[in-house]
Short mmCIF file of C-alpha atoms and ligand atoms in Angstrom, two decimals:
data_model
loop_
_atom_site.label_atom_id
_atom_site.label_comp_id
_atom_site.label_asym_id
_atom_site.label_seq_id
_atom_site.Cartn_x
_atom_site.Cartn_y
_atom_site.Cartn_z
CA ASP A 22 -39.89 -54.26 26.98
CA VAL A 23 -37.58 -52.73 24.41
CA PRO A 24 -35.17 -50.30 26.08
CA ALA A 25 -34.30 -47.05 24.36
CA PRO A 26 -31.04 -47.54 22.44
CA GLY A 27 -27.97 -47.27 24.65
CA LYS A 28 -29.88 -46.75 27.87
CA VAL A 29 -30.35 -49.11 30.78
CA SER A 30 -33.97 -49.72 31.58
CA THR A 31 -35.32 -50.43 35.04
CA ARG A 32 -38.85 -51.54 35.68
CA TYR A 33 -40.72 -50.53 38.82
CA ASP A 34 -43.97 -52.16 39.91
CA LEU A 35 -45.75 -49.76 42.22
CA GLU A 36 -48.46 -50.74 44.66
CA LYS A 37 -51.45 -48.48 45.10
CA GLU A 38 -50.85 -45.19 46.91
CA THR A 39 -47.08 -45.32 46.57
CA GLU A 40 -44.68 -43.21 44.54
CA LEU A 41 -41.46 -43.64 42.65
CA ARG A 42 -39.11 -40.74 43.38
CA PHE A 43 -36.14 -40.09 41.18
CA GLU A 44 -33.60 -37.40 40.51
CA VAL A 45 -31.74 -36.72 37.31
CA GLU A 46 -28.09 -35.83 37.71
CA ALA A 47 -27.42 -32.10 37.48
CA GLY A 48 -24.94 -30.45 35.13
CA GLU A 49 -24.89 -29.74 31.40
CA ALA A 50 -23.25 -33.04 30.48
CA ALA A 51 -25.72 -35.12 32.50
CA GLU A 52 -27.81 -37.71 30.73
CA GLN A 53 -31.57 -37.19 30.44
CA LEU A 54 -33.94 -39.80 31.80
CA GLU A 55 -37.01 -41.21 30.16
CA LEU A 56 -40.10 -42.46 31.90
CA GLU A 57 -42.80 -44.67 30.47
CA LEU A 58 -46.03 -45.92 32.01
CA LEU A 59 -46.49 -49.58 31.09
CA THR A 60 -49.63 -50.65 32.95
CA GLY A 61 -52.15 -49.06 35.31
CA MET A 62 -52.48 -45.35 35.98
CA ALA A 63 -50.08 -42.83 37.47
CA GLU A 64 -49.54 -39.09 37.74
CA VAL A 65 -46.67 -36.66 38.13
CA PHE A 66 -47.58 -33.79 40.49
CA GLY A 67 -51.27 -34.03 39.58
CA SER A 68 -50.93 -34.56 35.82
CA GLU A 69 -51.87 -37.97 34.45
CA LEU A 70 -49.37 -40.00 32.45
CA ASN A 71 -50.34 -41.47 29.11
CA ARG A 72 -49.52 -45.11 28.63
CA ASN A 73 -46.64 -46.06 26.32
CA LYS A 74 -45.47 -42.50 25.89
CA LYS A 75 -41.89 -41.64 26.82
CA TYR A 76 -41.52 -38.56 29.00
CA THR A 77 -38.09 -36.94 29.11
CA PHE A 78 -36.66 -35.24 32.19
CA GLY A 79 -33.56 -33.06 31.95
CA PRO A 80 -30.60 -32.56 34.30
CA GLY A 81 -31.49 -31.63 37.87
CA SER A 82 -35.16 -32.76 37.67
CA LYS A 83 -36.66 -34.17 40.85
CA ILE A 84 -39.77 -36.14 40.11
CA ALA A 85 -42.39 -38.26 41.89
CA VAL A 86 -44.59 -40.70 39.98
CA PHE A 87 -47.59 -41.38 42.18
CA THR A 88 -50.23 -44.04 41.64
CA TRP A 89 -53.66 -44.28 43.28
CA GLN A 90 -54.46 -47.75 41.92
CA GLY A 91 -51.05 -49.34 41.25
CA CYS A 92 -49.00 -49.34 38.06
CA SER A 93 -45.74 -50.34 36.47
CA VAL A 94 -43.30 -47.94 34.87
CA ASN A 95 -39.98 -48.12 33.12
CA LEU A 96 -37.15 -45.71 33.69
CA TYR A 97 -34.59 -45.45 30.87
CA GLY A 98 -31.15 -44.15 31.84
CA LYS A 99 -29.24 -43.97 35.11
CA PRO A 100 -30.89 -41.79 37.76
CA GLU A 101 -28.88 -40.12 40.49
CA VAL A 102 -31.34 -41.66 42.96
CA ALA A 103 -34.50 -43.67 42.49
CA TYR A 104 -36.60 -45.31 45.17
CA VAL A 105 -40.19 -46.22 45.92
CA SER A 106 -41.89 -44.64 48.92
CA LYS A 107 -45.04 -45.83 50.62
CA ASP A 108 -45.08 -42.88 52.95
CA THR A 109 -46.56 -39.91 51.11
CA PRO A 110 -48.98 -37.14 52.16
CA MET A 111 -50.86 -37.45 48.85
CA LEU A 112 -54.09 -38.60 50.50
CA LEU A 113 -54.08 -35.47 52.67
CA TYR A 114 -53.40 -33.31 49.62
CA LEU A 115 -56.25 -35.01 47.73
CA ASN A 116 -58.58 -34.42 50.69
CA THR A 117 -57.55 -30.77 50.65
CA HIS A 118 -58.49 -30.61 46.97
CA ALA A 119 -61.83 -32.29 47.76
CA ALA A 120 -62.56 -29.71 50.47
CA LEU A 121 -61.71 -26.85 48.08
CA GLU A 122 -63.93 -28.42 45.44
CA GLN A 123 -66.81 -28.48 47.94
CA MET A 124 -66.26 -24.78 48.50
CA ARG A 125 -66.38 -24.17 44.74
CA LYS A 126 -69.64 -26.13 44.45
CA GLN A 127 -71.14 -24.11 47.26
CA ALA A 128 -69.94 -20.88 45.65
CA GLU A 129 -71.65 -21.95 42.45
CA ARG A 130 -74.92 -22.68 44.28
CA ASP A 131 -74.92 -19.52 46.38
CA ASN A 132 -73.61 -17.21 43.67
CA GLU A 133 -70.54 -16.42 45.71
CA ARG A 134 -66.83 -16.57 45.04
CA GLY A 135 -64.69 -19.72 45.20
CA PRO A 136 -61.84 -20.38 47.62
CA ARG A 137 -58.79 -18.16 47.72
CA VAL A 138 -55.99 -20.27 49.06
CA MET A 139 -52.56 -19.20 50.27
CA VAL A 140 -49.81 -21.84 50.49
CA VAL A 141 -47.09 -20.96 53.02
CA GLY A 142 -44.07 -22.54 54.66
CA PRO A 143 -40.29 -22.27 54.85
CA THR A 144 -38.07 -23.01 51.86
CA ASP A 145 -37.98 -26.52 50.45
CA VAL A 146 -41.20 -27.92 51.82
CA GLY A 147 -42.84 -28.38 48.44
CA LYS A 148 -45.04 -25.25 48.28
CA SER A 149 -44.80 -24.92 44.51
CA THR A 150 -45.50 -28.61 44.09
CA VAL A 151 -48.62 -28.46 46.28
CA CYS A 152 -49.82 -25.44 44.28
CA ARG A 153 -49.26 -27.29 41.02
CA LEU A 154 -51.08 -30.34 42.37
CA LEU A 155 -54.12 -28.42 43.60
CA LEU A 156 -54.35 -26.39 40.37
CA SER A 157 -54.06 -29.47 38.17
CA TYR A 158 -56.70 -31.33 40.19
CA ALA A 159 -59.02 -28.32 40.01
CA VAL A 160 -58.65 -27.93 36.27
CA ARG A 161 -59.15 -31.68 35.79
CA VAL A 162 -62.63 -31.34 37.31
CA GLY A 163 -63.43 -28.47 34.96
CA ARG A 164 -62.47 -25.46 37.09
CA ARG A 165 -60.50 -22.41 35.96
CA PRO A 166 -58.38 -21.45 38.97
CA THR A 167 -55.75 -18.73 38.99
CA LEU A 168 -52.16 -19.23 40.07
CA VAL A 169 -50.77 -16.24 41.94
CA GLU A 170 -46.98 -16.44 42.09
CA LEU A 171 -45.44 -14.35 44.86
CA ASP A 172 -42.16 -16.26 45.09
CA VAL A 173 -39.77 -13.65 43.70
CA GLY A 174 -36.81 -16.03 44.07
CA GLN A 175 -38.14 -19.04 42.19
CA SER A 176 -41.07 -17.96 40.06
CA GLY A 177 -42.86 -20.72 38.22
CA VAL A 178 -44.44 -18.23 35.83
CA SER A 179 -41.96 -15.56 34.77
CA VAL A 180 -38.34 -14.57 35.27
CA PRO A 181 -37.06 -14.13 38.86
CA GLY A 182 -37.64 -10.74 40.45
CA THR A 183 -41.29 -10.62 39.44
CA VAL A 184 -44.70 -11.42 40.90
CA SER A 185 -47.44 -12.64 38.61
CA ALA A 186 -50.82 -14.22 38.04
CA LEU A 187 -51.78 -16.85 35.49
CA CYS A 188 -55.19 -18.29 34.58
CA ILE A 189 -54.91 -22.07 34.52
CA GLU A 190 -56.88 -23.67 31.72
CA ARG A 191 -55.35 -27.13 31.50
CA PRO A 192 -53.33 -29.40 33.80
CA ALA A 193 -49.60 -28.86 33.96
CA ASP A 194 -47.68 -30.62 31.21
CA VAL A 195 -45.83 -33.57 32.77
CA GLU A 196 -42.48 -32.40 31.42
CA GLU A 197 -42.88 -28.65 31.15
CA GLY A 198 -45.32 -27.54 33.85
CA PHE A 199 -48.13 -25.06 33.21
CA SER A 200 -48.41 -23.45 29.83
CA VAL A 201 -47.62 -19.80 30.36
CA GLN A 202 -49.84 -17.75 28.11
CA ALA A 203 -50.61 -14.12 28.79
CA PRO A 204 -49.56 -13.94 32.43
CA LEU A 205 -49.94 -10.70 34.34
CA VAL A 206 -46.45 -9.79 35.53
CA TYR A 207 -45.17 -7.00 37.79
CA HIS A 208 -41.60 -5.87 38.28
CA PHE A 209 -40.16 -6.35 41.76
CA GLY A 210 -36.48 -6.26 40.86
CA SER A 211 -34.76 -8.62 43.25
CA THR A 212 -34.93 -12.20 44.51
CA THR A 213 -35.91 -11.55 48.13
CA PRO A 214 -38.93 -9.56 49.31
CA GLY A 215 -36.74 -8.09 52.07
CA THR A 216 -34.93 -5.76 49.68
CA ASN A 217 -38.10 -3.67 49.39
CA ILE A 218 -40.95 -5.00 51.49
CA LYS A 219 -43.15 -1.96 50.83
CA LEU A 220 -42.95 -2.56 47.10
CA TYR A 221 -43.56 -6.28 47.60
CA ASN A 222 -46.74 -5.59 49.58
CA LYS A 223 -47.84 -2.98 47.11
CA LEU A 224 -47.49 -5.41 44.19
CA THR A 225 -49.36 -8.11 46.13
CA SER A 226 -52.22 -5.63 46.49
CA CYS A 227 -52.05 -4.79 42.76
CA LEU A 228 -52.41 -8.48 41.89
CA ALA A 229 -55.28 -8.87 44.36
CA GLU A 230 -57.10 -5.93 42.85
CA VAL A 231 -56.73 -7.14 39.27
CA PHE A 232 -57.80 -10.64 40.30
CA SER A 233 -60.88 -9.30 42.08
CA GLN A 234 -61.79 -7.19 39.04
CA ARG A 235 -61.50 -10.26 36.84
CA CYS A 236 -63.70 -12.25 39.24
CA GLU A 237 -66.39 -9.60 38.92
CA VAL A 238 -66.66 -10.05 35.17
CA ASN A 239 -65.74 -13.72 34.85
CA ARG A 240 -67.87 -16.14 36.83
CA LYS A 241 -65.65 -19.15 36.10
CA ALA A 242 -62.58 -17.35 37.41
CA SER A 243 -64.49 -16.27 40.48
CA VAL A 244 -65.72 -19.79 41.29
CA GLY A 245 -62.32 -21.32 40.47
CA GLY A 246 -60.66 -19.08 43.06
CA CYS A 247 -56.92 -18.80 43.33
CA ILE A 248 -53.92 -20.62 44.74
CA ILE A 249 -51.21 -18.28 45.98
CA ASN A 250 -47.61 -19.49 46.12
CA THR A 251 -45.50 -17.52 48.57
CA CYS A 252 -41.85 -17.05 49.51
CA GLY A 253 -40.10 -19.22 52.07
CA TRP A 254 -39.36 -16.21 54.28
CA VAL A 255 -41.71 -16.67 57.22
CA LYS A 256 -40.21 -14.48 59.94
CA GLY A 257 -40.33 -10.75 60.72
CA SER A 258 -41.33 -8.70 57.69
CA GLY A 259 -41.68 -11.93 55.70
CA TYR A 260 -44.40 -13.03 58.11
CA GLN A 261 -46.03 -9.59 57.94
CA ALA A 262 -46.05 -9.90 54.16
CA LEU A 263 -47.99 -13.18 54.48
CA VAL A 264 -50.53 -11.53 56.78
CA HIS A 265 -50.80 -8.63 54.33
CA CYS A 266 -51.34 -11.05 51.44
CA ALA A 267 -54.06 -12.92 53.36
CA SER A 268 -55.85 -9.66 53.99
CA THR A 269 -55.51 -8.04 50.57
CA PHE A 270 -56.60 -11.23 48.75
CA GLN A 271 -59.21 -11.93 51.44
CA VAL A 272 -58.06 -15.52 51.54
CA ASP A 273 -60.40 -18.18 52.89
CA VAL A 274 -57.87 -20.94 53.39
CA VAL A 275 -54.20 -20.97 54.39
CA LEU A 276 -52.25 -24.19 53.92
CA VAL A 277 -49.19 -24.25 56.16
CA LEU A 278 -46.62 -26.79 55.11
CA ASP A 279 -44.58 -28.35 57.84
CA HIS A 280 -44.22 -25.42 60.23
CA GLU A 281 -46.16 -25.64 63.47
CA ARG A 282 -45.11 -22.27 64.81
CA LEU A 283 -46.13 -20.49 61.63
CA TYR A 284 -49.44 -22.35 61.77
CA ASN A 285 -50.08 -21.14 65.33
CA GLU A 286 -49.06 -17.59 64.57
CA LEU A 287 -51.35 -17.38 61.56
CA LYS A 288 -54.23 -18.92 63.52
CA ARG A 289 -53.69 -16.24 66.13
CA ASP A 290 -53.31 -13.31 63.74
CA LEU A 291 -55.78 -14.01 60.94
CA PRO A 292 -59.54 -13.46 61.33
CA HIS A 293 -61.38 -16.48 62.74
CA PHE A 294 -63.25 -17.23 59.48
CA VAL A 295 -59.96 -17.99 57.69
CA ARG A 296 -59.31 -21.72 57.78
CA VAL A 297 -55.68 -22.34 58.63
CA VAL A 298 -54.63 -25.92 57.94
CA LEU A 299 -51.35 -27.58 58.84
CA LEU A 300 -50.15 -30.12 56.27
CA PRO A 301 -47.05 -32.31 56.37
CA LYS A 302 -44.39 -31.94 53.71
CA SER A 303 -43.59 -34.82 51.45
CA GLY A 304 -40.45 -36.75 52.35
CA GLY A 305 -39.62 -36.58 48.65
CA VAL A 306 -39.08 -32.82 48.52
CA VAL A 307 -35.45 -32.25 47.86
CA GLU A 308 -33.50 -29.49 49.57
CA ARG A 309 -31.81 -27.17 47.13
CA SER A 310 -28.53 -25.43 47.80
CA LYS A 311 -27.98 -21.71 47.20
CA GLU A 312 -25.99 -22.62 44.12
CA CYS A 313 -28.81 -24.82 42.84
CA ARG A 314 -31.33 -21.99 43.30
CA ARG A 315 -29.05 -19.54 41.51
CA GLU A 316 -28.72 -21.95 38.60
CA ALA A 317 -32.50 -22.43 38.48
CA ARG A 318 -32.92 -18.63 38.31
CA ASP A 319 -30.37 -18.34 35.52
CA GLU A 320 -32.09 -21.13 33.65
CA LYS A 321 -35.44 -19.37 33.92
CA ILE A 322 -33.98 -16.24 32.30
CA ARG A 323 -32.25 -18.31 29.62
CA GLU A 324 -35.58 -20.00 28.85
CA TYR A 325 -37.24 -16.61 28.47
CA PHE A 326 -34.82 -15.65 25.70
CA TYR A 327 -33.88 -18.98 24.13
CA GLY A 328 -36.92 -21.21 24.69
CA PHE A 329 -37.39 -24.48 26.43
CA ARG A 330 -37.11 -28.09 25.29
CA GLY A 331 -38.72 -28.45 21.85
CA VAL A 332 -39.31 -24.72 21.40
CA THR A 333 -36.29 -22.66 20.38
CA PHE A 334 -36.49 -18.87 20.36
CA TYR A 335 -34.04 -16.65 18.54
CA PRO A 336 -33.58 -13.45 20.52
CA PHE A 337 -32.44 -10.21 18.93
CA SER A 338 -29.47 -8.05 19.79
CA PHE A 339 -29.56 -4.34 18.97
CA GLU A 340 -28.43 -0.96 20.16
CA VAL A 341 -30.60 1.39 22.17
CA ARG A 342 -29.71 5.06 22.50
CA PHE A 343 -29.66 6.37 26.07
CA SER A 344 -31.72 9.31 24.91
CA ASP A 345 -34.51 7.02 23.70
CA VAL A 346 -35.21 5.37 27.05
CA ARG A 347 -35.79 6.28 30.66
CA ILE A 348 -34.33 3.87 33.19
CA TYR A 349 -35.51 3.80 36.79
CA LYS A 350 -34.82 1.87 39.94
CA ILE A 351 -37.75 1.51 42.31
CA GLY A 352 -36.84 2.57 45.84
CA ALA A 353 -34.28 5.05 47.06
CA PRO A 354 -31.74 3.84 49.61
CA SER A 355 -33.09 4.38 53.10
CA ILE A 356 -31.81 7.45 54.90
CA PRO A 357 -32.11 8.33 58.57
CA ASP A 358 -35.55 9.72 59.45
CA SER A 359 -33.94 12.94 60.62
CA CYS A 360 -32.58 13.55 57.13
CA LEU A 361 -35.89 13.04 55.32
CA PRO A 362 -37.47 16.11 53.77
CA LEU A 363 -40.32 17.52 55.80
CA GLY A 364 -43.57 15.58 55.36
CA MET A 365 -41.91 12.54 53.77
CA SER A 366 -41.74 9.07 55.35
CA GLN A 367 -39.50 6.05 54.67
CA ASP A 368 -42.47 4.38 52.93
CA ASP A 369 -42.42 7.02 50.26
CA THR A 370 -38.77 6.44 49.55
CA GLN A 371 -39.29 2.70 49.03
CA LEU A 372 -41.80 3.30 46.26
CA LYS A 373 -39.96 6.20 44.72
CA LEU A 374 -38.73 6.04 41.14
CA VAL A 375 -35.07 6.90 41.04
CA PRO A 376 -33.71 7.77 37.58
CA VAL A 377 -30.64 5.70 36.66
CA THR A 378 -27.88 7.28 34.63
CA PRO A 379 -26.69 4.61 32.21
CA GLY A 380 -23.10 3.58 32.76
CA ARG A 381 -20.89 0.50 32.46
CA ASP A 382 -22.30 -0.94 35.68
CA LEU A 383 -25.57 -1.50 33.84
CA THR A 384 -23.95 -4.35 31.92
CA TYR A 385 -25.64 -7.76 32.38
CA HIS A 386 -28.55 -6.31 34.35
CA VAL A 387 -32.04 -7.53 33.51
CA LEU A 388 -34.40 -4.65 32.74
CA SER A 389 -38.19 -4.88 32.74
CA VAL A 390 -39.95 -3.02 29.97
CA SER A 391 -42.84 -1.31 31.69
CA SER A 392 -46.21 -1.20 29.95
CA ALA A 393 -46.70 2.33 31.31
CA GLU A 394 -47.40 4.91 28.65
CA ASP A 395 -44.31 6.74 27.47
CA GLY A 396 -45.58 10.22 28.38
CA GLU A 397 -43.47 12.39 30.67
CA GLU A 398 -44.00 13.22 34.33
CA GLY A 399 -47.73 12.42 34.40
CA ALA A 400 -47.08 8.79 33.44
CA ARG A 401 -44.33 8.34 36.03
CA LYS A 402 -46.90 8.05 38.75
CA GLY A 403 -48.36 4.84 37.37
CA ILE A 404 -45.11 3.05 36.60
CA VAL A 405 -44.76 1.07 39.84
CA GLU A 406 -48.30 -0.30 39.48
CA SER A 407 -48.05 -0.99 35.74
CA PRO A 408 -47.53 -4.55 34.55
CA VAL A 409 -44.45 -5.46 32.59
CA CYS A 410 -44.61 -6.23 28.87
CA GLY A 411 -41.25 -7.99 28.60
CA PHE A 412 -37.60 -8.11 29.62
CA ILE A 413 -34.27 -7.22 28.08
CA VAL A 414 -30.68 -7.74 29.21
CA VAL A 415 -27.96 -5.14 28.76
CA THR A 416 -25.00 -6.87 27.11
CA TYR A 417 -22.73 -3.90 26.44
CA VAL A 418 -22.60 -0.22 27.32
CA ASP A 419 -20.78 2.38 25.24
CA THR A 420 -20.73 5.54 27.30
CA GLN A 421 -18.84 7.41 24.60
CA ALA A 422 -21.45 6.77 21.94
CA GLN A 423 -24.24 6.96 24.55
CA VAL A 424 -25.74 3.63 23.52
CA MET A 425 -26.23 0.22 25.07
CA LYS A 426 -26.56 -3.13 23.38
CA VAL A 427 -29.45 -5.27 24.56
CA LEU A 428 -30.69 -8.82 24.21
CA SER A 429 -34.40 -8.76 23.47
CA PRO A 430 -37.04 -11.38 22.61
CA ALA A 431 -38.47 -9.09 19.93
CA PRO A 432 -36.77 -7.03 17.18
CA ARG A 433 -36.27 -3.30 17.58
CA PRO A 434 -37.83 -0.93 18.41
CA LEU A 435 -38.66 -1.51 22.06
CA PRO A 436 -42.46 -1.51 22.54
CA ARG A 437 -42.17 1.05 25.36
CA HIS A 438 -39.37 3.26 26.61
CA THR A 439 -39.68 3.06 30.36
CA LEU A 440 -37.24 0.51 31.74
CA LEU A 441 -36.96 -0.74 35.33
CA ILE A 442 -33.65 -2.08 36.52
CA MET A 443 -33.38 -5.35 38.45
CA ASP A 444 -30.64 -6.34 40.90
CA ILE A 445 -30.55 -9.57 38.92
CA ARG A 446 -27.89 -10.09 36.29
CA PHE A 447 -27.71 -12.52 33.41
CA MET A 448 -24.57 -13.40 31.53
CA ASP A 449 -25.37 -14.73 28.13
CA MET A 450 -23.00 -17.64 27.52
CA LYS A 451 -24.46 -18.68 24.16
P1 ATP B 23 -39.02 -22.90 47.46
O1 ATP B 23 -38.27 -22.85 48.71
O2 ATP B 23 -38.17 -22.63 46.27
O3 ATP B 23 -40.27 -22.09 47.47
P2 ATP B 23 -40.80 -25.13 47.53
O4 ATP B 23 -41.13 -25.22 48.95
O5 ATP B 23 -41.80 -24.46 46.63
O6 ATP B 23 -39.40 -24.46 47.32
P3 ATP B 23 -40.84 -27.19 45.55
O7 ATP B 23 -40.26 -26.33 44.47
O8 ATP B 23 -42.27 -27.52 45.44
O9 ATP B 23 -40.50 -26.59 46.98
O10 ATP B 23 -40.04 -28.57 45.63
C1 ATP B 23 -38.63 -28.66 45.66
C2 ATP B 23 -38.15 -29.77 44.73
O11 ATP B 23 -38.58 -31.04 45.21
C3 ATP B 23 -38.68 -29.65 43.31
O12 ATP B 23 -37.62 -29.89 42.42
C4 ATP B 23 -39.73 -30.74 43.19
O13 ATP B 23 -39.81 -31.24 41.87
C5 ATP B 23 -39.22 -31.77 44.16
N1 ATP B 23 -40.30 -32.59 44.75
C6 ATP B 23 -41.43 -32.15 45.32
N2 ATP B 23 -42.17 -33.19 45.79
C7 ATP B 23 -41.46 -34.32 45.50
C8 ATP B 23 -41.68 -35.71 45.72
N3 ATP B 23 -42.75 -36.16 46.34
N4 ATP B 23 -40.73 -36.57 45.28
C9 ATP B 23 -39.63 -36.12 44.65
N5 ATP B 23 -39.35 -34.85 44.42
C10 ATP B 23 -40.27 -33.93 44.83
#
């Protein structure tokens, strides 16, 4: 084997049903790793590797190369860790896929809808990875499933602080994940559902409704069903949000990763026809620190503006007059019940649009550009339930001149003038 210039190469011969797990060092200066399949067959999170092609993984990547039949691979560069594991839950995950595929076949025969699956569990149990695996397997057998992303902290589809849905038409790219084309995205505004649980539940219902409407007109989408990725918050209101999601999406299957109590609670609280299945987590799933999660969120926003790997975007920077836009925050701060106006409940305040007066404190905030029509009062009603058409970041505010400078993926003018403020900030270091 000819190693890539300047890089050490290590060969791994993997027996059948084992996986090579490796991590690339984190940090900007860290060296990338390359992976090449030499013989046999192997996959990375459900996507097959091509032989003699070098796959590159950047700083911080945590990867498993699994083989059903046995294979040999080369790793070029020095990984932070690399080891082979014989103990993986992949067979159980494959069986889960097979069971879902049976349900799709039956749906096809009986002219019904395919499985709607919710994947739940605490943080760092591999929920996103299981979703990716099941979606890639489904699409590899010709299905067109939908990914519903409810993890507002670590969204695989859009920037943090959003919930979204994406039709999956091809397996995830080994290096880049699913191709994100025309996702349906809603503004939530923060990285934990707890900041506004009413809004979170409302948006879950919006996604469920749009998905159901699509299923009515698109048979393939209906048979393909959906895989719902959820947040790792599984107690209190977080748990209630899972129950709400199961009901609004009318899920048929719930996959609980590595949490027996959650499994028992869901079995108790969901209708008996919902199949609740407990699955082990993979020993390979790596725990991520708060710092690591924050960096991943920042990176996701950077990617939105500047592109990813081979694709470089050139964002625009321009001034927006305060008078040309309307900025809102969704949800008024909660006030004691006794102080609420007559006939109003706390629920109403959580979904209320609160106008934001632009000031210096707007700097670095991410703003969603709502797709809601620009009309006055009448349109305000639909803003919470309207999808987002893009995001901008405020980079400078000039209160004297009544303008703000924004970073935008598209040139001026803004496509719409209703902006929703996120708690999330992004400092552009480029
Ligand atoms: P979150 O708490 O953010 O929702 P999660 O439960 O969705 O996390 P994942 O994002 O799926 O967890 O996995 C965490 C990390 O572990 C990811 O970087 C993923 O690439 C890695 N990982 C998952 N499975 C394996 C494995 N078998 N071997 C090595 N790394 C893995």
